[in-house]
Tab-separated table of C-alpha atoms (C1' of nucleotides) in Angstrom:
chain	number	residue	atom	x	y	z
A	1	UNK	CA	-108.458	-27.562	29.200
A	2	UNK	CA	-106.435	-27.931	32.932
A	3	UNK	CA	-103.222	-26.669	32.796
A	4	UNK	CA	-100.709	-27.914	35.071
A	5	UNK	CA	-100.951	-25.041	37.163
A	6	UNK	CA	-104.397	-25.328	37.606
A	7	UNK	CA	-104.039	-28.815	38.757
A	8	UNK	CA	-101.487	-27.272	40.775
A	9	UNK	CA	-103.661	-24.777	42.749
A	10	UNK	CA	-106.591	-27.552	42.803
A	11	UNK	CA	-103.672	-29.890	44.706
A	12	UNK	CA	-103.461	-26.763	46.937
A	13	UNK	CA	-106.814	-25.861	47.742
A	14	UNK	CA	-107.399	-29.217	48.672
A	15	UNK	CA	-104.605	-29.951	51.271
A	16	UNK	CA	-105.062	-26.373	52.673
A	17	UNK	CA	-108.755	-27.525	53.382
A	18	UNK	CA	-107.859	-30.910	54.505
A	19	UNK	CA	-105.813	-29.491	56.945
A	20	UNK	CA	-107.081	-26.375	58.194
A	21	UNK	CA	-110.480	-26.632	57.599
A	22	UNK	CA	-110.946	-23.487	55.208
A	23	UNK	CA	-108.875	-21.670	52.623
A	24	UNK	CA	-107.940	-18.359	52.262
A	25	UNK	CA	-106.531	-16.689	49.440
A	26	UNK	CA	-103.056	-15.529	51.086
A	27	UNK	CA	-102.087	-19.220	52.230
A	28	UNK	CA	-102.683	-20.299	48.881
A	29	UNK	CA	-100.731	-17.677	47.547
A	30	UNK	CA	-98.193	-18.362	50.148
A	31	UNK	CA	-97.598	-22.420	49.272
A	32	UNK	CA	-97.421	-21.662	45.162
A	33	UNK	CA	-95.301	-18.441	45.770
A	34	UNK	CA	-97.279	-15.761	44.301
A	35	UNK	CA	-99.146	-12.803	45.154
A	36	UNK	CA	-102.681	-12.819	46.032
A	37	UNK	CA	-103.858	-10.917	43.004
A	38	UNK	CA	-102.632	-14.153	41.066
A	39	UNK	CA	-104.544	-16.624	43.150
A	40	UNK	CA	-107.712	-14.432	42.723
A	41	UNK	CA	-107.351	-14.149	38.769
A	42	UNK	CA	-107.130	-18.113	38.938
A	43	UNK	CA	-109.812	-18.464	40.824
A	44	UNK	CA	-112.055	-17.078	38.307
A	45	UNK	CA	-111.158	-19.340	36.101
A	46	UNK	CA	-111.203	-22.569	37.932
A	47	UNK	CA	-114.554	-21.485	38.839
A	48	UNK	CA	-115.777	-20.919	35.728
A	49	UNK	CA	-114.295	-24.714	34.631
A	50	UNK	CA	-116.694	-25.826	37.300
A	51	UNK	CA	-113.579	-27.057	40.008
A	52	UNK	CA	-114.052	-24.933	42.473
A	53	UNK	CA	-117.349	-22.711	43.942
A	54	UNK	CA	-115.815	-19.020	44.377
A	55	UNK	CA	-118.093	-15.888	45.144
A	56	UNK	CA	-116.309	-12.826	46.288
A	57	UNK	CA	-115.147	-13.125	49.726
A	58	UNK	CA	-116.598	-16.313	50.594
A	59	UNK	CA	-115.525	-19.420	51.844
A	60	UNK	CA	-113.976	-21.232	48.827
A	61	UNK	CA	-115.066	-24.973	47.750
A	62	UNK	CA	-114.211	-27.883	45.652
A	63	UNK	CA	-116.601	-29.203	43.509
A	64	UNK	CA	-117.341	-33.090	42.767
A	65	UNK	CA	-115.249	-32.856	39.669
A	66	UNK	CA	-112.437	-30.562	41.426
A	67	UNK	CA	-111.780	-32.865	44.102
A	68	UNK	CA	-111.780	-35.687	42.327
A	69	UNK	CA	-108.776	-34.289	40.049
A	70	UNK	CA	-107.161	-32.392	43.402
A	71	UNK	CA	-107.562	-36.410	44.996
A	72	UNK	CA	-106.136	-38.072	41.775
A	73	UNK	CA	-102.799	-35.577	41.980
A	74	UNK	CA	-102.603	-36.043	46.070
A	75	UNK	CA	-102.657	-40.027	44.853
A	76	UNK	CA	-100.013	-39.563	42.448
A	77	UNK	CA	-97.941	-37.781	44.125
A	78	UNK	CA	-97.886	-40.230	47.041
A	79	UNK	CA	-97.349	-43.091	45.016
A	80	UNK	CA	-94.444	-40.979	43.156
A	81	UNK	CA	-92.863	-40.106	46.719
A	82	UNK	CA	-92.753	-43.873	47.814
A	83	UNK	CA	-90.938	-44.648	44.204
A	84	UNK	CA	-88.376	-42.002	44.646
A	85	UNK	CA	-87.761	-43.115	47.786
A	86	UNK	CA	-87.339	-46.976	47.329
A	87	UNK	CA	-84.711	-45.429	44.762
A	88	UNK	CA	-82.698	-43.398	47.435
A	89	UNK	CA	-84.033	-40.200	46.787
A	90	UNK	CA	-84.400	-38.037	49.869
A	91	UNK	CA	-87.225	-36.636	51.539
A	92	UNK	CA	-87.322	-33.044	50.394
A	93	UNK	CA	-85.865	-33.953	47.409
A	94	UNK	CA	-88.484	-36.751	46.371
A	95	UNK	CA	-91.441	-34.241	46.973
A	96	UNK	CA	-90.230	-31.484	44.879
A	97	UNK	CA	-89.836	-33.620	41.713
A	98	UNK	CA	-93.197	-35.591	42.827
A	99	UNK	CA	-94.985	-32.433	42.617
A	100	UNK	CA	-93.254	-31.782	39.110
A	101	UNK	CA	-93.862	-34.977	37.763
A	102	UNK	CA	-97.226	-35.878	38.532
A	103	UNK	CA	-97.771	-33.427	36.234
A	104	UNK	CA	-96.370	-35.194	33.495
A	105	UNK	CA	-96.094	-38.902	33.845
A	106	UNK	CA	-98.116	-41.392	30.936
A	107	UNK	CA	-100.752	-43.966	32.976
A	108	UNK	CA	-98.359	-46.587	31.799
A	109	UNK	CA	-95.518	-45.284	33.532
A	110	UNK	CA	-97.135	-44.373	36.423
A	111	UNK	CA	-98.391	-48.225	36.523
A	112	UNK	CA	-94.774	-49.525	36.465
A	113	UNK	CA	-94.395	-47.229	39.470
A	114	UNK	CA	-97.118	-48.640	40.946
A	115	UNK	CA	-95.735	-52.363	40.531
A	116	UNK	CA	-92.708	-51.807	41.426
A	117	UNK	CA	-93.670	-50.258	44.771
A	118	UNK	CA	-96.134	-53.115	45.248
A	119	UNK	CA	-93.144	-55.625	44.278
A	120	UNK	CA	-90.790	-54.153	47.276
A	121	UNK	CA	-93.984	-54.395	49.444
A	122	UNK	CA	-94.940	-57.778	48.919
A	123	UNK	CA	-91.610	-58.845	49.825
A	124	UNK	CA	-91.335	-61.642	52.489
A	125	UNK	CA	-88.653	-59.877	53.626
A	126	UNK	CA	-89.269	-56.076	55.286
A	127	UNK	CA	-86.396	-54.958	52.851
A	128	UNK	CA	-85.673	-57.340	49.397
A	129	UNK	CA	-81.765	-58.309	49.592
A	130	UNK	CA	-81.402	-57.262	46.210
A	131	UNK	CA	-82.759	-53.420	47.150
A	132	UNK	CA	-80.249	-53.446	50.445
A	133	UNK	CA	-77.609	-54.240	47.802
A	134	UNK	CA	-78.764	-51.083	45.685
A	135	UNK	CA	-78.602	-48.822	48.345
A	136	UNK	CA	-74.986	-50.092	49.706
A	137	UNK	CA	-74.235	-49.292	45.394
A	138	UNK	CA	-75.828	-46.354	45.526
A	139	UNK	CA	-73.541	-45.220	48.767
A	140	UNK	CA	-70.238	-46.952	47.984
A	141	UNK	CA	-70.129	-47.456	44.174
A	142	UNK	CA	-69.301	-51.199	45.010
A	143	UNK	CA	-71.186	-54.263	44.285
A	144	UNK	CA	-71.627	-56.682	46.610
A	145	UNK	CA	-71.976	-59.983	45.811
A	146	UNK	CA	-75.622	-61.085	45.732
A	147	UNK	CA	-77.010	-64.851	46.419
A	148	UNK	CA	-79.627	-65.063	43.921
A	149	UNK	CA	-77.330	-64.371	41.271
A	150	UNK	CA	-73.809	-65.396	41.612
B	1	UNK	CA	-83.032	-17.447	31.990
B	2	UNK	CA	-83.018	-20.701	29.731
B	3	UNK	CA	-86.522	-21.505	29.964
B	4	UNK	CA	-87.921	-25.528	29.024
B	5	UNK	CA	-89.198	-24.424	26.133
B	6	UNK	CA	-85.415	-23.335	24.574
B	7	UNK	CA	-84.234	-26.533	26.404
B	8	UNK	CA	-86.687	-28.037	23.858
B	9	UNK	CA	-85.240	-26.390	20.701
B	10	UNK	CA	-81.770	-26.825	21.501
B	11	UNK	CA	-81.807	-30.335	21.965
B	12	UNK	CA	-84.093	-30.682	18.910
B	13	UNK	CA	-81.213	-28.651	16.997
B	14	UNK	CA	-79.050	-30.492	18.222
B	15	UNK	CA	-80.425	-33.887	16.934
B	16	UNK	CA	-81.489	-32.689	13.435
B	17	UNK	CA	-78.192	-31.302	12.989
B	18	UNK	CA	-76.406	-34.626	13.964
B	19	UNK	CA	-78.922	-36.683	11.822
B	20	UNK	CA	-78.862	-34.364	8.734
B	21	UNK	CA	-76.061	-32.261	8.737
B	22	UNK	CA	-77.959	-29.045	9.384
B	23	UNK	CA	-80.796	-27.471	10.007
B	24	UNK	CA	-83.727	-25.684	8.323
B	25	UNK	CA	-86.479	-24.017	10.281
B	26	UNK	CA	-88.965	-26.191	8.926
B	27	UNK	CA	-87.636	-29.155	10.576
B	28	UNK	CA	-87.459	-27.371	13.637
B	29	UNK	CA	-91.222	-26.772	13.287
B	30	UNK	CA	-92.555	-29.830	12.535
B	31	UNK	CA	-90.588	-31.460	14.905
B	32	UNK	CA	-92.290	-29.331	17.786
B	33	UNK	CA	-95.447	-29.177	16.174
B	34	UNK	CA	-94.838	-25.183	15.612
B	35	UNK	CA	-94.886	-22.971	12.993
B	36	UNK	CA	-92.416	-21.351	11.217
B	37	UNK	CA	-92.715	-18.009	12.746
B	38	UNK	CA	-92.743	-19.533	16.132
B	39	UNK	CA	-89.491	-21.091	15.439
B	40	UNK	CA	-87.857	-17.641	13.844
B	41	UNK	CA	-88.967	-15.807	16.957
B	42	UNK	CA	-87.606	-18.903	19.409
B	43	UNK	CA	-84.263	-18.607	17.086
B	44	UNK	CA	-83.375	-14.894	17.979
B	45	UNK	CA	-84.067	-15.194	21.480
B	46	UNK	CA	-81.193	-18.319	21.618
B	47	UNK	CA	-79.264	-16.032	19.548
B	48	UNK	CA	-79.737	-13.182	21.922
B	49	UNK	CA	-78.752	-15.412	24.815
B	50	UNK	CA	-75.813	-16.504	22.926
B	51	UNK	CA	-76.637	-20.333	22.183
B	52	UNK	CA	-76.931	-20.642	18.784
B	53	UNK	CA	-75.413	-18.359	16.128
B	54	UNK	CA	-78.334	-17.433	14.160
B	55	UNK	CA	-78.598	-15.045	10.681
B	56	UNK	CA	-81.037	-14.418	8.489
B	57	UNK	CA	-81.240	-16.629	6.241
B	58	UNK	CA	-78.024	-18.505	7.194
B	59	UNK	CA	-77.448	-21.990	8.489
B	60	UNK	CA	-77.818	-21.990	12.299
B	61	UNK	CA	-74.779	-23.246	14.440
B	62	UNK	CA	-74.869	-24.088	17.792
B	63	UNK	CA	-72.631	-22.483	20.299
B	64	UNK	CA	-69.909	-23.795	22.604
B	65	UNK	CA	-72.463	-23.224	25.372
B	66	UNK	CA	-75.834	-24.614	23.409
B	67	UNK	CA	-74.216	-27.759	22.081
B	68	UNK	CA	-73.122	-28.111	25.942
B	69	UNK	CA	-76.806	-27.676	26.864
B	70	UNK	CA	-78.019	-29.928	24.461
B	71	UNK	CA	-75.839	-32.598	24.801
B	72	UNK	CA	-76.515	-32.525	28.523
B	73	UNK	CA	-80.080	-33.550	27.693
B	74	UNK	CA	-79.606	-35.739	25.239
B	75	UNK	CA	-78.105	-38.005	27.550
B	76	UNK	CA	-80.083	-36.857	30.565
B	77	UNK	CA	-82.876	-38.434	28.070
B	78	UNK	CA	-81.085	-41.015	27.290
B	79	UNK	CA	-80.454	-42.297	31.147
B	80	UNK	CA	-84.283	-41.855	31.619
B	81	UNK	CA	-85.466	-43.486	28.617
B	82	UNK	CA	-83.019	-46.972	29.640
B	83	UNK	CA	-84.381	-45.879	33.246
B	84	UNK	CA	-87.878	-46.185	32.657
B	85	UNK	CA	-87.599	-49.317	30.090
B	86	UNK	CA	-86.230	-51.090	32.707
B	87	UNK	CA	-89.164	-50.931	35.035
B	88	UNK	CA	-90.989	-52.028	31.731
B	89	UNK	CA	-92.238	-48.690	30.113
B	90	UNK	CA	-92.563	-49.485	26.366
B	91	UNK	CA	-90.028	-47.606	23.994
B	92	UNK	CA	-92.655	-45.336	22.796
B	93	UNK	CA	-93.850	-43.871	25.932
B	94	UNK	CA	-90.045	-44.197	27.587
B	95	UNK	CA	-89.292	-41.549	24.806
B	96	UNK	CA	-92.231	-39.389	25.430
B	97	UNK	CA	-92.028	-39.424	29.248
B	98	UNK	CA	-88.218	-38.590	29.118
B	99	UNK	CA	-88.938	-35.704	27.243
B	100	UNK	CA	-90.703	-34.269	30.020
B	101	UNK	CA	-88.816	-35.583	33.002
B	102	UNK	CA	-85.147	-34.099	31.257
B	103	UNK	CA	-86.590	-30.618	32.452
B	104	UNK	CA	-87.487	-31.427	35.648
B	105	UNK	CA	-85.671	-33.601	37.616
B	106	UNK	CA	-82.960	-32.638	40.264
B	107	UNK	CA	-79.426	-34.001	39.965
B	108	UNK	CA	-80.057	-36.054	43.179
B	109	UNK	CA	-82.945	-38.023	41.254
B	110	UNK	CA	-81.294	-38.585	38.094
B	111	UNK	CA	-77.963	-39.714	40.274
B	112	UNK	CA	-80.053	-42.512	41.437
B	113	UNK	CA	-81.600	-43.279	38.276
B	114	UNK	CA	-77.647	-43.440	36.795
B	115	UNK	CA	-77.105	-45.735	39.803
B	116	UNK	CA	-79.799	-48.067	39.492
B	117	UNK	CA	-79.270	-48.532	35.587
B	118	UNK	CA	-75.654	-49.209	36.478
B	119	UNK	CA	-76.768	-51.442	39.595
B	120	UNK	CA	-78.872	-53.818	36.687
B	121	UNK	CA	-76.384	-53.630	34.267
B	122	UNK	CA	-73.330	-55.239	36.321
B	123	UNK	CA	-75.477	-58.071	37.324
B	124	UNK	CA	-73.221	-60.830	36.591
B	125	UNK	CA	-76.782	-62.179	35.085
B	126	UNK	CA	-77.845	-60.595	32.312
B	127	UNK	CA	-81.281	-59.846	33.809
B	128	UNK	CA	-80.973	-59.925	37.399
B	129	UNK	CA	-83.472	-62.253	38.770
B	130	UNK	CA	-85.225	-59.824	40.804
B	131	UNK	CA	-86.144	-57.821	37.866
B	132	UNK	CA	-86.896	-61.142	35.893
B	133	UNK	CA	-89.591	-61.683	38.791
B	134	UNK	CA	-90.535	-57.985	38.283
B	135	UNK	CA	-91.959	-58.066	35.107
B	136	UNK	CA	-93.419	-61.387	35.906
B	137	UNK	CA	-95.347	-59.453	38.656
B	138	UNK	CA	-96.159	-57.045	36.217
B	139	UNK	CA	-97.738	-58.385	33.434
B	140	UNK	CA	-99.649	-61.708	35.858
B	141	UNK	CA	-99.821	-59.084	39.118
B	142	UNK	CA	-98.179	-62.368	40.500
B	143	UNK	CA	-95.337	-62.944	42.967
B	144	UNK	CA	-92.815	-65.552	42.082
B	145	UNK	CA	-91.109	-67.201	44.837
B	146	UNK	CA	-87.604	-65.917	45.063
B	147	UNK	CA	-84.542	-67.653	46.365
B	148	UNK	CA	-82.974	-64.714	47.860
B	149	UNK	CA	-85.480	-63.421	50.167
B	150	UNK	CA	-87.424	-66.922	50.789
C	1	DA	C1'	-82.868	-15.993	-16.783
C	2	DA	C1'	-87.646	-16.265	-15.394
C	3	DC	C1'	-91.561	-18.356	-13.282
C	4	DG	C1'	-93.691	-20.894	-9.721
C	5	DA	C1'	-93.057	-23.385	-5.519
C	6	DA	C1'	-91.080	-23.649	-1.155
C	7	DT	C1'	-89.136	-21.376	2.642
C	8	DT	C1'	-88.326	-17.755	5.717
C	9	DT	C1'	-89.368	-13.434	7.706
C	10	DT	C1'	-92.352	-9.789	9.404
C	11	DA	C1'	-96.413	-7.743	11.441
C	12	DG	C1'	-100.039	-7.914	14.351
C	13	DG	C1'	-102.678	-10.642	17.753
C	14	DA	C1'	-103.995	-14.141	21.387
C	15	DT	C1'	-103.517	-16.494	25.862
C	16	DA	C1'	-101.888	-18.049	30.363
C	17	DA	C1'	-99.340	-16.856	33.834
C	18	DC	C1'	-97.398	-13.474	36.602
C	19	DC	C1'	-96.704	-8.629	38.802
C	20	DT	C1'	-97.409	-3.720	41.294
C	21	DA	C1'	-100.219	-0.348	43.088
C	22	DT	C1'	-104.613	0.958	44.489
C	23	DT	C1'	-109.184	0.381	46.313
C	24	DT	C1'	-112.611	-2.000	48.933
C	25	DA	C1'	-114.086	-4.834	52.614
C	26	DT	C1'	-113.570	-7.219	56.871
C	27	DT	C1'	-111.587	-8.001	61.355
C	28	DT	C1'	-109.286	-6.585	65.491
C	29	DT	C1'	-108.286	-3.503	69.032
C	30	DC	C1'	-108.731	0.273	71.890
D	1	DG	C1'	-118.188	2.059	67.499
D	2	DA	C1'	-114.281	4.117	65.049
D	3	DA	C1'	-109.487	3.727	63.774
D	4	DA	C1'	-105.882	0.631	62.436
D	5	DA	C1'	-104.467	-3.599	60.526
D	6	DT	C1'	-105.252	-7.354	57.511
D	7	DA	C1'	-107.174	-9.510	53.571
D	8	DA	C1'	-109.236	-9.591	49.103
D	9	DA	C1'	-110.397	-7.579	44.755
D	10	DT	C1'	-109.550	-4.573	40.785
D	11	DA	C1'	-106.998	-2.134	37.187
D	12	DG	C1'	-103.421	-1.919	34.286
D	13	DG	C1'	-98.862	-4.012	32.844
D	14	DT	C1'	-95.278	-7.675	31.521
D	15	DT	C1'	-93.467	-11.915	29.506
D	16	DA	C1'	-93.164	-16.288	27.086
D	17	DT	C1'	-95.109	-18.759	23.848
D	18	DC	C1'	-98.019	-19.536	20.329
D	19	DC	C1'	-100.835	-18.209	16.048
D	20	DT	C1'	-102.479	-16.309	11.066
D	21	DA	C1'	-101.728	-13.822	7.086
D	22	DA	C1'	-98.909	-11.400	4.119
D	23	DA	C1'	-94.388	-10.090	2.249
D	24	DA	C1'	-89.730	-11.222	0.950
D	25	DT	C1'	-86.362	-14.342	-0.524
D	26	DT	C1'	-84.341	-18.423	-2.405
D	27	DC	C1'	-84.531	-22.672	-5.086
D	28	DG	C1'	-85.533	-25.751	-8.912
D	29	DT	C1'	-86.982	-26.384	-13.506
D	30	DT	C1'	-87.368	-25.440	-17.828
DNA sequence: AACGAATTTTAGGATAACCTATTTATTTTC
DNA sequence: GAAAATAAATAGGTTATCCTAAAATTCGTT
């Protein structure tokens, strides 16, 4: 069985390698906030799930099956980002609770997400009217008066 | 520390003792697929931490504080669950997902969730048309043309 | 009021995370 | 190339949550 924090230290492994090249134990320990003895006990056992290769100070890899999860999360998390953000959410604010719900969220849910950012997108316009008027809400607490519906 | 996992028993405390008038550790149980000794040791740590008044072999109260706590999530669920039923999650999973997201979202997300529920529901339309034509795109992955942004 | 059934409590363990302190290995610097 | 600095690994603990099995208590029926 993954745990979330598993999938969590996958997700990490996999952008530290994406973006530096390599991973050592003390950045991973670093992004999830723990001490290195932690990241080296969980090593061990994503290892032994088959996720990741790890030998004793070597250079640490993904697997096939490892990556694919690490990818899935990295997809989810996007697509959870872009969602939060449509709704007003800021920046740092969207992230943290992306990284807390992909954890969580059903397929089915996560496929409304998906439509719905898809619906914005496929808007003729760059911004739908009706999503402008949501964000003036969101700021002023006031309606305004929309076309499509008065 | 109030950990998830209390947030969990206090609001499922909370419910049983609105629905039936109180609560035996039983309930408790099955309703978080525990056992009984799970749920005796959960009920002295609440005690301890002064959110439920808890005896041996007493009814169990909640607190000032607890019922506080567990009214907060009930309708911290209760936003999320009309949240995510608007974007067209079925009942059944809107429950199950809010369960999860009550623990983890920040007061900045769930503001925006509040605002967007209230942005759909003072639609002078019942439905606004926007969200008419986005469960349309949902269920055909089809775009109906739409006055407003046409 | 007594017996059996249901419920609750206790005792003793398991597991997944985490930690600190120490030891071992590698890398850098003089 | 040896000492100092950095990094990684090990050993031994902690905590939150769960479990099973057994003991204690209460409840319901006769």
């Amino acid at each position: 069985m993954i745990t979330k924090r598993m999938e969590d230290y996958l997700r990490v492994i996999y952008e530290i390698l994406h973006y530096n090249g390599s991973v050592r134990i003390k950045d991973i320990a670093s992004k999830l906030n723990v001490k290195p003895s932690s990241v080296v006990e969980m090593l061990e056992k994503l290892n032994d799930l088959g996720l990741i290769i790890y030998k004793k100070r070597e250079f640490i890899k993904l697997t096939k099956k490892g990556e694919e999860i690490a990818k899935g999360l990295k997809i989810k998390n996007e697509f959870i980002v872009r969602f939060l953000k449509l709704l007003g959410v800021s920046h740092k604010t969207a992230i943290e609770d992306a990284h807390k719900m992909e954890h969580i969220l059903s397929k089915e849910t996560l496929d409304r997400i998906k439509d719905f950012i898809l619906y914005v997108e496929t808007c003729p316009k760059p911004i739908p009217e009706w999503l402008k008027n949501f964000r003036f809400f969101c700021k002023y607490k006031k309606r305004l008066r929309c076309k499509e519906c008065y």
